[in-house]
Amino acid sequence: AQKITQTQPGMFVQEKEAVTLDCTYDTSDQSYGLFWYKQPSSGEMIFLIYQGSYDEQNATEGRYSLNFQKARKSANLVISASQLGDSAMYFCAMREGQNNAGNMLTFGGGTRLMVKP
Amino acid sequence: GAVVSQHPSRVICKSGTSVKIECRSLDFQATTMFWYRQFPKQSLMLMATSNEGSKATYEQGVEKDKFLINHASLTLSTLTVTSAHPEDSSFYICSARKGGATQPQHFGDGTRLSIL
């Protein structure tokens, strides 16, 4: 079974509108972390936001917020006031356990976001 | 911030050549670094976990003799693609984590490898 699922391969959003990118995860660990990364066409991976499994409040970082619904095992990324520079691939990733082997990340398949002017 | 430098960014070479890619954490020490491979329009697939001073841990299906990893110091890991063939053409990207388990992995800019 997929550990991280991003069901939207591609999405369009109008500039200045908000957009939600979906991410669901599967784990039996009680302690885990969820990350969102942005990958522009140039290839680098840019860290956006982190949510720990024990964090009671949804994480926010500037225009990015994470809609964390633990019971539903979802960690959707919300981008407010979209900008043209937000056009990129977005990956959801999970780190299982507090100190798992190397603390590796498992990535979802990604969502390509395209912002329309 | 945490900076990870990866070099070279682009390699084009003939089949049979061995290619070395370097990954450096510039402003922090990393006992563990990670190497990923990414095919066009696909997600990142973990190849191996690079451990400073010990052997790398490879993911299932990744040939350790093909992809040699050396983590000689707390700031440097290298991936050598030995006797590269066209099917090894891909985007390779490394990462390292600064700090505790809640900290993100920071990625290098990646290396686009093209084998002719």
PDB file of C-alpha atoms in Angstrom:
ATOM      1  CA  ALA A   1       0.000   0.000   0.000  1.00  0.00           C
ATOM      2  CA  GLN A   2       1.122   3.542  -0.723  1.00  0.00           C
ATOM      3  CA  LYS A   3       2.369   5.321   2.344  1.00  0.00           C
ATOM      4  CA  ILE A   4       1.845   8.779   0.917  1.00  0.00           C
ATOM      5  CA  THR A   5      -0.855   9.491  -1.625  1.00  0.00           C
ATOM      6  CA  GLN A   6      -1.314  12.663  -3.590  1.00  0.00           C
ATOM      7  CA  THR A   7      -4.413  12.200  -5.698  1.00  0.00           C
ATOM      8  CA  GLN A   8      -4.070  15.319  -7.829  1.00  0.00           C
ATOM      9  CA  PRO A   9      -1.425  14.891 -10.536  1.00  0.00           C
ATOM     10  CA  GLY A  10      -2.055  18.416 -11.787  1.00  0.00           C
ATOM     11  CA  MET A  11      -3.994  21.486 -10.737  1.00  0.00           C
ATOM     12  CA  PHE A  12      -4.704  24.958 -12.016  1.00  0.00           C
ATOM     13  CA  VAL A  13      -5.372  27.960  -9.830  1.00  0.00           C
ATOM     14  CA  GLN A  14      -6.057  31.556 -10.694  1.00  0.00           C
ATOM     15  CA  GLU A  15      -3.482  34.031  -9.483  1.00  0.00           C
ATOM     16  CA  LYS A  16      -4.376  35.521  -6.064  1.00  0.00           C
ATOM     17  CA  GLU A  17      -6.762  32.645  -5.312  1.00  0.00           C
ATOM     18  CA  ALA A  18      -6.178  30.036  -2.603  1.00  0.00           C
ATOM     19  CA  VAL A  19      -5.527  26.397  -3.493  1.00  0.00           C
ATOM     20  CA  THR A  20      -5.480  23.156  -1.530  1.00  0.00           C
ATOM     21  CA  LEU A  21      -3.174  20.292  -2.426  1.00  0.00           C
ATOM     22  CA  ASP A  22      -4.260  16.965  -1.023  1.00  0.00           C
ATOM     23  CA  CYS A  23      -2.102  14.475   0.831  1.00  0.00           C
ATOM     24  CA  THR A  24      -3.128  11.356   2.708  1.00  0.00           C
ATOM     25  CA  TYR A  25      -0.774   9.050   4.529  1.00  0.00           C
ATOM     26  CA  ASP A  26      -0.674   5.616   6.029  1.00  0.00           C
ATOM     27  CA  THR A  27       1.315   4.696   9.102  1.00  0.00           C
ATOM     28  CA  SER A  28       0.941   2.673  12.269  1.00  0.00           C
ATOM     29  CA  ASP A  29       3.481   4.781  14.142  1.00  0.00           C
ATOM     30  CA  GLN A  30       2.253   7.163  16.811  1.00  0.00           C
ATOM     31  CA  SER A  31       5.133   9.543  16.252  1.00  0.00           C
ATOM     32  CA  TYR A  32       5.668  10.799  12.738  1.00  0.00           C
ATOM     33  CA  GLY A  33       6.248  13.983  10.815  1.00  0.00           C
ATOM     34  CA  LEU A  34       4.767  15.350   7.624  1.00  0.00           C
ATOM     35  CA  PHE A  35       6.590  17.682   5.278  1.00  0.00           C
ATOM     36  CA  TRP A  36       5.762  19.584   2.134  1.00  0.00           C
ATOM     37  CA  TYR A  37       8.382  20.434  -0.448  1.00  0.00           C
ATOM     38  CA  LYS A  38       8.232  22.537  -3.592  1.00  0.00           C
ATOM     39  CA  GLN A  39      10.226  21.560  -6.670  1.00  0.00           C
ATOM     40  CA  PRO A  40      10.429  24.226  -9.393  1.00  0.00           C
ATOM     41  CA  SER A  41      11.390  23.260 -12.924  1.00  0.00           C
ATOM     42  CA  SER A  42      15.030  23.904 -12.042  1.00  0.00           C
ATOM     43  CA  GLY A  43      14.933  20.794  -9.862  1.00  0.00           C
ATOM     44  CA  GLU A  44      15.859  21.902  -6.371  1.00  0.00           C
ATOM     45  CA  MET A  45      13.693  20.780  -3.473  1.00  0.00           C
ATOM     46  CA  ILE A  46      12.531  23.626  -1.254  1.00  0.00           C
ATOM     47  CA  PHE A  47      11.184  22.883   2.212  1.00  0.00           C
ATOM     48  CA  LEU A  48       7.869  24.625   2.856  1.00  0.00           C
ATOM     49  CA  ILE A  49       6.244  23.439   6.057  1.00  0.00           C
ATOM     50  CA  TYR A  50       6.315  20.739   8.737  1.00  0.00           C
ATOM     51  CA  GLN A  51       3.642  19.151  10.921  1.00  0.00           C
ATOM     52  CA  GLY A  52       4.443  16.795  13.770  1.00  0.00           C
ATOM     53  CA  SER A  53       1.965  14.103  14.701  1.00  0.00           C
ATOM     54  CA  TYR A  54       1.700  15.430  18.234  1.00  0.00           C
ATOM     55  CA  ASP A  55       1.302  19.056  17.211  1.00  0.00           C
ATOM     56  CA  GLU A  56      -2.161  20.188  18.232  1.00  0.00           C
ATOM     57  CA  GLN A  57      -2.272  23.230  16.023  1.00  0.00           C
ATOM     58  CA  ASN A  58      -2.057  23.285  12.267  1.00  0.00           C
ATOM     59  CA  ALA A  59       1.301  24.491  11.045  1.00  0.00           C
ATOM     60  CA  THR A  60       1.495  27.798   9.234  1.00  0.00           C
ATOM     61  CA  GLU A  61       4.383  29.420   7.422  1.00  0.00           C
ATOM     62  CA  GLY A  62       3.611  32.639   5.621  1.00  0.00           C
ATOM     63  CA  ARG A  63       1.196  31.875   2.780  1.00  0.00           C
ATOM     64  CA  TYR A  64       1.442  28.153   3.471  1.00  0.00           C
ATOM     65  CA  SER A  65      -0.690  26.345   5.986  1.00  0.00           C
ATOM     66  CA  LEU A  66      -1.186  22.674   6.634  1.00  0.00           C
ATOM     67  CA  ASN A  67      -4.679  21.350   7.232  1.00  0.00           C
ATOM     68  CA  PHE A  68      -3.832  18.422   9.492  1.00  0.00           C
ATOM     69  CA  GLN A  69      -6.658  15.989  10.150  1.00  0.00           C
ATOM     70  CA  LYS A  70      -5.106  13.207  12.150  1.00  0.00           C
ATOM     71  CA  ALA A  71      -8.134  10.935  12.347  1.00  0.00           C
ATOM     72  CA  ARG A  72      -8.494  11.057   8.570  1.00  0.00           C
ATOM     73  CA  LYS A  73      -4.721  10.786   8.094  1.00  0.00           C
ATOM     74  CA  SER A  74      -4.636  13.764   5.831  1.00  0.00           C
ATOM     75  CA  ALA A  75      -2.202  16.678   5.676  1.00  0.00           C
ATOM     76  CA  ASN A  76      -3.354  18.993   2.951  1.00  0.00           C
ATOM     77  CA  LEU A  77      -1.301  22.013   1.967  1.00  0.00           C
ATOM     78  CA  VAL A  78      -3.140  25.283   1.552  1.00  0.00           C
ATOM     79  CA  ILE A  79      -1.488  28.074  -0.399  1.00  0.00           C
ATOM     80  CA  SER A  80      -3.204  31.413  -0.015  1.00  0.00           C
ATOM     81  CA  ALA A  81      -3.036  34.274  -2.507  1.00  0.00           C
ATOM     82  CA  SER A  82      -1.336  32.215  -5.225  1.00  0.00           C
ATOM     83  CA  GLN A  83       1.479  33.829  -7.145  1.00  0.00           C
ATOM     84  CA  LEU A  84       2.872  32.974 -10.558  1.00  0.00           C
ATOM     85  CA  GLY A  85       6.067  31.833  -8.860  1.00  0.00           C
ATOM     86  CA  ASP A  86       4.106  29.153  -7.037  1.00  0.00           C
ATOM     87  CA  SER A  87       3.887  27.139 -10.252  1.00  0.00           C
ATOM     88  CA  ALA A  88       5.896  24.008  -9.483  1.00  0.00           C
ATOM     89  CA  MET A  89       5.681  20.381  -8.390  1.00  0.00           C
ATOM     90  CA  TYR A  90       4.663  19.921  -4.770  1.00  0.00           C
ATOM     91  CA  PHE A  91       5.577  16.829  -2.799  1.00  0.00           C
ATOM     92  CA  CYS A  92       4.162  15.613   0.467  1.00  0.00           C
ATOM     93  CA  ALA A  93       6.544  13.465   2.522  1.00  0.00           C
ATOM     94  CA  MET A  94       6.440  11.532   5.766  1.00  0.00           C
ATOM     95  CA  ARG A  95       9.039  10.597   8.328  1.00  0.00           C
ATOM     96  CA  GLU A  96       7.889   7.679  10.470  1.00  0.00           C
ATOM     97  CA  GLY A  97       8.952   7.167  14.067  1.00  0.00           C
ATOM     98  CA  GLN A  98      10.962   9.465  16.247  1.00  0.00           C
ATOM     99  CA  ASN A  99      14.285   7.909  15.495  1.00  0.00           C
ATOM    100  CA  ASN A 100      13.747   5.469  12.714  1.00  0.00           C
ATOM    101  CA  ALA A 101      16.643   4.199  10.657  1.00  0.00           C
ATOM    102  CA  GLY A 102      18.194   7.354   9.334  1.00  0.00           C
ATOM    103  CA  ASN A 103      14.900   9.193   9.554  1.00  0.00           C
ATOM    104  CA  MET A 104      14.293   8.664   5.884  1.00  0.00           C
ATOM    105  CA  LEU A 105      11.467  10.409   4.095  1.00  0.00           C
ATOM    106  CA  THR A 106       8.842   8.705   1.981  1.00  0.00           C
ATOM    107  CA  PHE A 107       7.489  10.909  -0.780  1.00  0.00           C
ATOM    108  CA  GLY A 108       4.128  11.069  -2.471  1.00  0.00           C
ATOM    109  CA  GLY A 109       3.813  11.146  -6.233  1.00  0.00           C
ATOM    110  CA  GLY A 110       3.575  14.900  -6.369  1.00  0.00           C
ATOM    111  CA  THR A 111       1.099  17.470  -7.649  1.00  0.00           C
ATOM    112  CA  ARG A 112       1.937  19.881 -10.433  1.00  0.00           C
ATOM    113  CA  LEU A 113       0.453  23.271  -9.649  1.00  0.00           C
ATOM    114  CA  MET A 114       0.024  25.782 -12.427  1.00  0.00           C
ATOM    115  CA  VAL A 115      -0.940  29.337 -11.547  1.00  0.00           C
ATOM    116  CA  LYS A 116      -2.835  31.212 -14.237  1.00  0.00           C
ATOM    117  CA  PRO A 117      -2.368  34.972 -14.597  1.00  0.00           C
TER     118      PRO A 117
ATOM    119  CA  GLY B   1      19.911  28.360   7.348  1.00  0.00           C
ATOM    120  CA  ALA B   2      20.982  24.890   6.416  1.00  0.00           C
ATOM    121  CA  VAL B   3      22.709  24.696   3.063  1.00  0.00           C
ATOM    122  CA  VAL B   4      23.466  21.564   1.106  1.00  0.00           C
ATOM    123  CA  SER B   5      25.679  21.865  -1.941  1.00  0.00           C
ATOM    124  CA  GLN B   6      25.669  19.278  -4.705  1.00  0.00           C
ATOM    125  CA  HIS B   7      28.165  19.136  -7.511  1.00  0.00           C
ATOM    126  CA  PRO B   8      28.170  18.843 -10.468  1.00  0.00           C
ATOM    127  CA  SER B   9      24.741  20.066 -11.488  1.00  0.00           C
ATOM    128  CA  ARG B  10      24.911  18.572 -14.965  1.00  0.00           C
ATOM    129  CA  VAL B  11      26.911  15.726 -16.429  1.00  0.00           C
ATOM    130  CA  ILE B  12      26.887  14.411 -19.971  1.00  0.00           C
ATOM    131  CA  CYS B  13      29.229  11.536 -20.690  1.00  0.00           C
ATOM    132  CA  LYS B  14      29.751   8.409 -22.738  1.00  0.00           C
ATOM    133  CA  SER B  15      28.502   4.994 -21.792  1.00  0.00           C
ATOM    134  CA  GLY B  16      30.993   3.129 -19.628  1.00  0.00           C
ATOM    135  CA  THR B  17      32.224   6.206 -17.798  1.00  0.00           C
ATOM    136  CA  SER B  18      32.116   6.389 -14.024  1.00  0.00           C
ATOM    137  CA  VAL B  19      30.651   9.566 -12.597  1.00  0.00           C
ATOM    138  CA  LYS B  20      31.144  10.954  -9.096  1.00  0.00           C
ATOM    139  CA  ILE B  21      28.618  13.282  -7.503  1.00  0.00           C
ATOM    140  CA  GLU B  22      29.455  15.200  -4.329  1.00  0.00           C
ATOM    141  CA  CYS B  23      27.051  16.303  -1.631  1.00  0.00           C
ATOM    142  CA  ARG B  24      28.252  18.715   1.043  1.00  0.00           C
ATOM    143  CA  SER B  25      26.535  20.191   4.051  1.00  0.00           C
ATOM    144  CA  LEU B  26      28.043  23.653   4.167  1.00  0.00           C
ATOM    145  CA  ASP B  27      27.046  24.999   7.549  1.00  0.00           C
ATOM    146  CA  PHE B  28      26.209  21.943   9.604  1.00  0.00           C
ATOM    147  CA  GLN B  29      27.416  18.439  10.285  1.00  0.00           C
ATOM    148  CA  ALA B  30      25.381  15.538   9.002  1.00  0.00           C
ATOM    149  CA  THR B  31      25.996  12.018  10.267  1.00  0.00           C
ATOM    150  CA  THR B  32      23.398  10.844   7.799  1.00  0.00           C
ATOM    151  CA  MET B  33      22.800  11.919   4.232  1.00  0.00           C
ATOM    152  CA  PHE B  34      20.365  10.509   1.713  1.00  0.00           C
ATOM    153  CA  TRP B  35      20.579   9.879  -2.009  1.00  0.00           C
ATOM    154  CA  TYR B  36      17.488   9.970  -4.178  1.00  0.00           C
ATOM    155  CA  ARG B  37      16.809   9.330  -7.823  1.00  0.00           C
ATOM    156  CA  GLN B  38      14.060  11.036  -9.731  1.00  0.00           C
ATOM    157  CA  PHE B  39      12.799  10.065 -13.170  1.00  0.00           C
ATOM    158  CA  PRO B  40      11.042  12.699 -15.299  1.00  0.00           C
ATOM    159  CA  LYS B  41       7.644  13.670 -13.929  1.00  0.00           C
ATOM    160  CA  GLN B  42       7.960  11.188 -11.091  1.00  0.00           C
ATOM    161  CA  SER B  43       8.581  11.379  -7.387  1.00  0.00           C
ATOM    162  CA  LEU B  44      11.826  10.974  -5.509  1.00  0.00           C
ATOM    163  CA  MET B  45      12.871   7.413  -4.827  1.00  0.00           C
ATOM    164  CA  LEU B  46      15.289   6.807  -2.004  1.00  0.00           C
ATOM    165  CA  MET B  47      18.343   4.928  -3.215  1.00  0.00           C
ATOM    166  CA  ALA B  48      20.426   4.727  -0.089  1.00  0.00           C
ATOM    167  CA  THR B  49      21.155   6.191   3.293  1.00  0.00           C
ATOM    168  CA  SER B  50      24.727   7.347   3.634  1.00  0.00           C
ATOM    169  CA  ASN B  51      26.225   6.920   7.106  1.00  0.00           C
ATOM    170  CA  GLU B  52      29.371   8.726   8.145  1.00  0.00           C
ATOM    171  CA  GLY B  53      32.163   6.308   8.853  1.00  0.00           C
ATOM    172  CA  SER B  54      30.237   3.180   7.941  1.00  0.00           C
ATOM    173  CA  LYS B  55      28.661   1.442   4.999  1.00  0.00           C
ATOM    174  CA  ALA B  56      25.658   2.903   3.262  1.00  0.00           C
ATOM    175  CA  THR B  57      22.270   1.289   3.626  1.00  0.00           C
ATOM    176  CA  TYR B  58      20.780   0.579   0.227  1.00  0.00           C
ATOM    177  CA  GLU B  59      17.117   0.303  -0.629  1.00  0.00           C
ATOM    178  CA  GLN B  60      15.804  -2.862  -2.180  1.00  0.00           C
ATOM    179  CA  GLY B  61      16.610  -3.099  -5.853  1.00  0.00           C
ATOM    180  CA  VAL B  62      19.508  -0.641  -5.773  1.00  0.00           C
ATOM    181  CA  GLU B  63      22.809  -2.224  -6.783  1.00  0.00           C
ATOM    182  CA  LYS B  64      25.470  -1.322  -4.249  1.00  0.00           C
ATOM    183  CA  ASP B  65      28.264  -2.163  -6.688  1.00  0.00           C
ATOM    184  CA  LYS B  66      26.726   0.111  -9.264  1.00  0.00           C
ATOM    185  CA  PHE B  67      26.081   3.051  -7.012  1.00  0.00           C
ATOM    186  CA  LEU B  68      29.035   3.428  -4.672  1.00  0.00           C
ATOM    187  CA  ILE B  69      28.483   5.684  -1.700  1.00  0.00           C
ATOM    188  CA  ASN B  70      31.206   7.049   0.523  1.00  0.00           C
ATOM    189  CA  HIS B  71      30.554   9.259   3.541  1.00  0.00           C
ATOM    190  CA  ALA B  72      34.086  10.224   4.419  1.00  0.00           C
ATOM    191  CA  SER B  73      33.316  13.078   6.784  1.00  0.00           C
ATOM    192  CA  LEU B  74      30.451  14.726   8.604  1.00  0.00           C
ATOM    193  CA  THR B  75      30.031  17.193   5.759  1.00  0.00           C
ATOM    194  CA  LEU B  76      30.650  15.152   2.635  1.00  0.00           C
ATOM    195  CA  SER B  77      29.009  12.192   0.946  1.00  0.00           C
ATOM    196  CA  THR B  78      29.773  11.035  -2.573  1.00  0.00           C
ATOM    197  CA  LEU B  79      27.801   8.897  -4.991  1.00  0.00           C
ATOM    198  CA  THR B  80      29.729   7.225  -7.788  1.00  0.00           C
ATOM    199  CA  VAL B  81      27.774   5.748 -10.673  1.00  0.00           C
ATOM    200  CA  THR B  82      30.167   3.104 -11.947  1.00  0.00           C
ATOM    201  CA  SER B  83      30.339   2.191 -15.621  1.00  0.00           C
ATOM    202  CA  ALA B  84      27.263   4.262 -16.340  1.00  0.00           C
ATOM    203  CA  HIS B  85      24.867   3.252 -19.093  1.00  0.00           C
ATOM    204  CA  PRO B  86      22.002   5.150 -20.731  1.00  0.00           C
ATOM    205  CA  GLU B  87      19.490   3.617 -18.335  1.00  0.00           C
ATOM    206  CA  ASP B  88      21.341   5.326 -15.483  1.00  0.00           C
ATOM    207  CA  SER B  89      20.409   8.713 -16.935  1.00  0.00           C
ATOM    208  CA  SER B  90      18.344  10.459 -14.327  1.00  0.00           C
ATOM    209  CA  PHE B  91      18.180  13.292 -11.816  1.00  0.00           C
ATOM    210  CA  TYR B  92      20.085  12.455  -8.644  1.00  0.00           C
ATOM    211  CA  ILE B  93      19.549  14.527  -5.530  1.00  0.00           C
ATOM    212  CA  CYS B  94      21.013  14.322  -2.065  1.00  0.00           C
ATOM    213  CA  SER B  95      19.736  15.564   1.258  1.00  0.00           C
ATOM    214  CA  ALA B  96      20.876  15.968   4.837  1.00  0.00           C
ATOM    215  CA  ARG B  97      19.171  16.832   8.060  1.00  0.00           C
ATOM    216  CA  LYS B  98      20.368  19.451  10.480  1.00  0.00           C
ATOM    217  CA  GLY B  99      19.253  18.888  14.035  1.00  0.00           C
ATOM    218  CA  GLY B 100      16.619  16.668  15.569  1.00  0.00           C
ATOM    219  CA  ALA B 101      13.851  14.489  14.194  1.00  0.00           C
ATOM    220  CA  THR B 102      11.427  17.361  13.688  1.00  0.00           C
ATOM    221  CA  GLN B 103      13.813  19.181  11.408  1.00  0.00           C
ATOM    222  CA  PRO B 104      13.374  18.916   7.638  1.00  0.00           C
ATOM    223  CA  GLN B 105      15.845  17.379   5.289  1.00  0.00           C
ATOM    224  CA  HIS B 106      17.623  19.975   3.222  1.00  0.00           C
ATOM    225  CA  PHE B 107      18.309  19.099  -0.361  1.00  0.00           C
ATOM    226  CA  GLY B 108      21.092  19.806  -2.763  1.00  0.00           C
ATOM    227  CA  ASP B 109      20.195  21.276  -6.125  1.00  0.00           C
ATOM    228  CA  GLY B 110      20.481  17.907  -7.805  1.00  0.00           C
ATOM    229  CA  THR B 111      22.592  16.469 -10.594  1.00  0.00           C
ATOM    230  CA  ARG B 112      21.159  15.799 -14.012  1.00  0.00           C
ATOM    231  CA  LEU B 113      23.054  12.842 -15.429  1.00  0.00           C
ATOM    232  CA  SER B 114      22.842  12.033 -19.122  1.00  0.00           C
ATOM    233  CA  ILE B 115      24.672   8.995 -20.474  1.00  0.00           C
ATOM    234  CA  LEU B 116      25.057   8.876 -24.245  1.00  0.00           C
TER     235      LEU B 116
END
